[in-house]
């Protein structure tokens, strides 16, 4: 009898434990978390007083000197964007108004810095040194592989290229060019940064504006030049710009500003590298 009772207890215990094991569901494996990174997005930035910038940034700004141009510096976890308008920046003021993070592929991230030109109501006195703008981009979730700058002029300035297939025409001589004629670079030539622009011009206000624009009408670089008011006289300046990823058609233009409006006086077509 004792043996029978012991056997019965063993059978009952086996049924109880076996039933619990059968009822327990397996725990599903943890699924990896999927993080979707947008191909492009605007990111925040802060403007920095050049006097309070890190020493590395000051070193780059000092190396740029009085030459108009752009640069970027990475120090620690911050990326600094430098925009130097040069000492002749007067009528047009350039400001960094947007920074876009672009990720064309998984292992490459770059920043597009959008710079907008605005016309100042009154022409200020010539600055003693370069007009330097510094912006700081804080720590990002991805490593920055490069930085590019794009420029846009005031919306009222027409910048339409000539019809497709039009052959570049050489710069007309000063006697028939009205108020300006471009000597260099020559029409149809290939240019690289920095590019020297020279020619002849005149304007009652004593000043003309030289611009380098791409085929879409975006300004890559610009600078004012002094010219005689009553007769044709020589002008010369040097433009610095960020080279495009591949050669593209562009234009060197001479503009006159009358009553707040820009008038195209002379233009040559070039290949920008």
Steps between C-alpha positions, in 0.01 A plus 500: 500500500781742588671418170179567308449835674857608427463406133174695479667814641780475244250470214295799623814718539613410149165596354499835682853605396454372147181700457669822615787448259266439209297813578804730516546688168850559361628859531548653151851628426553876528465676165775746402387865510481666161610866490398696190744783419361765260699555181501875571396724785563854622714519811536778754806723527622790712680813390832548676685822578835468312678629812355212705560222246739211583866551419483253209224706339691824556805348331297417186337844497842662529630291210206617284604860567318760291410254226134418443433128538354219708642231729397251766679376810427201721620526859384260768136411434420835333518605135567869424400667172692809385375754245742782414357775279830683472566867573293629205166354618272803504189500284416130532496326837533121519352298785487127577124435511479118491716191553377171351643159592500273195563125502528376139627160621544320831870571541502863381348811661553860395361842591357746247539854634254736332615861481259775400597843371285793608524856378569763764280808488797733545853434389716489815854628519770261386597271792854510635536122461315196370133446583513160671203284597550188715230243576527199730326168444485292817554128542322294233407133495721438197855592401519784248701409189477834322340846481378694197379859468223618263414866441180675391453859386201729571190367328453810284832447320442312171752225447359296212767341280488544121299244297633146496750441223592867463864545412709711738574840353827682564496809718428808286757779484469787745380743232185294431442339841314791656611522862718189537709242314671192641857428387576197718397228524442452130167369378495120478801457729524266801550664839605377844498672838634760550415666167616847399240720331608816319362737241381854434198679642340822613205593720371829644514350848865401455438132574402181316440148632672188366319167542569136417175303455433141401262384229204505743561864591648431843774742601826324584704813574482875463688821571461874432759690293576869468469661156508858368171689497533682169725290277600139444773384738660170600375275778639178646403265784548140608211266580529197727236228488435141602572274202202295374506120513533492121569765231195710415404796285493839670527871434717789610281810516546873548201668662406862563271595788254780432215581736537172686474298178786312335557539126710251306769684302729222379520122520734224380429129509763278665543144621528490880728240655 
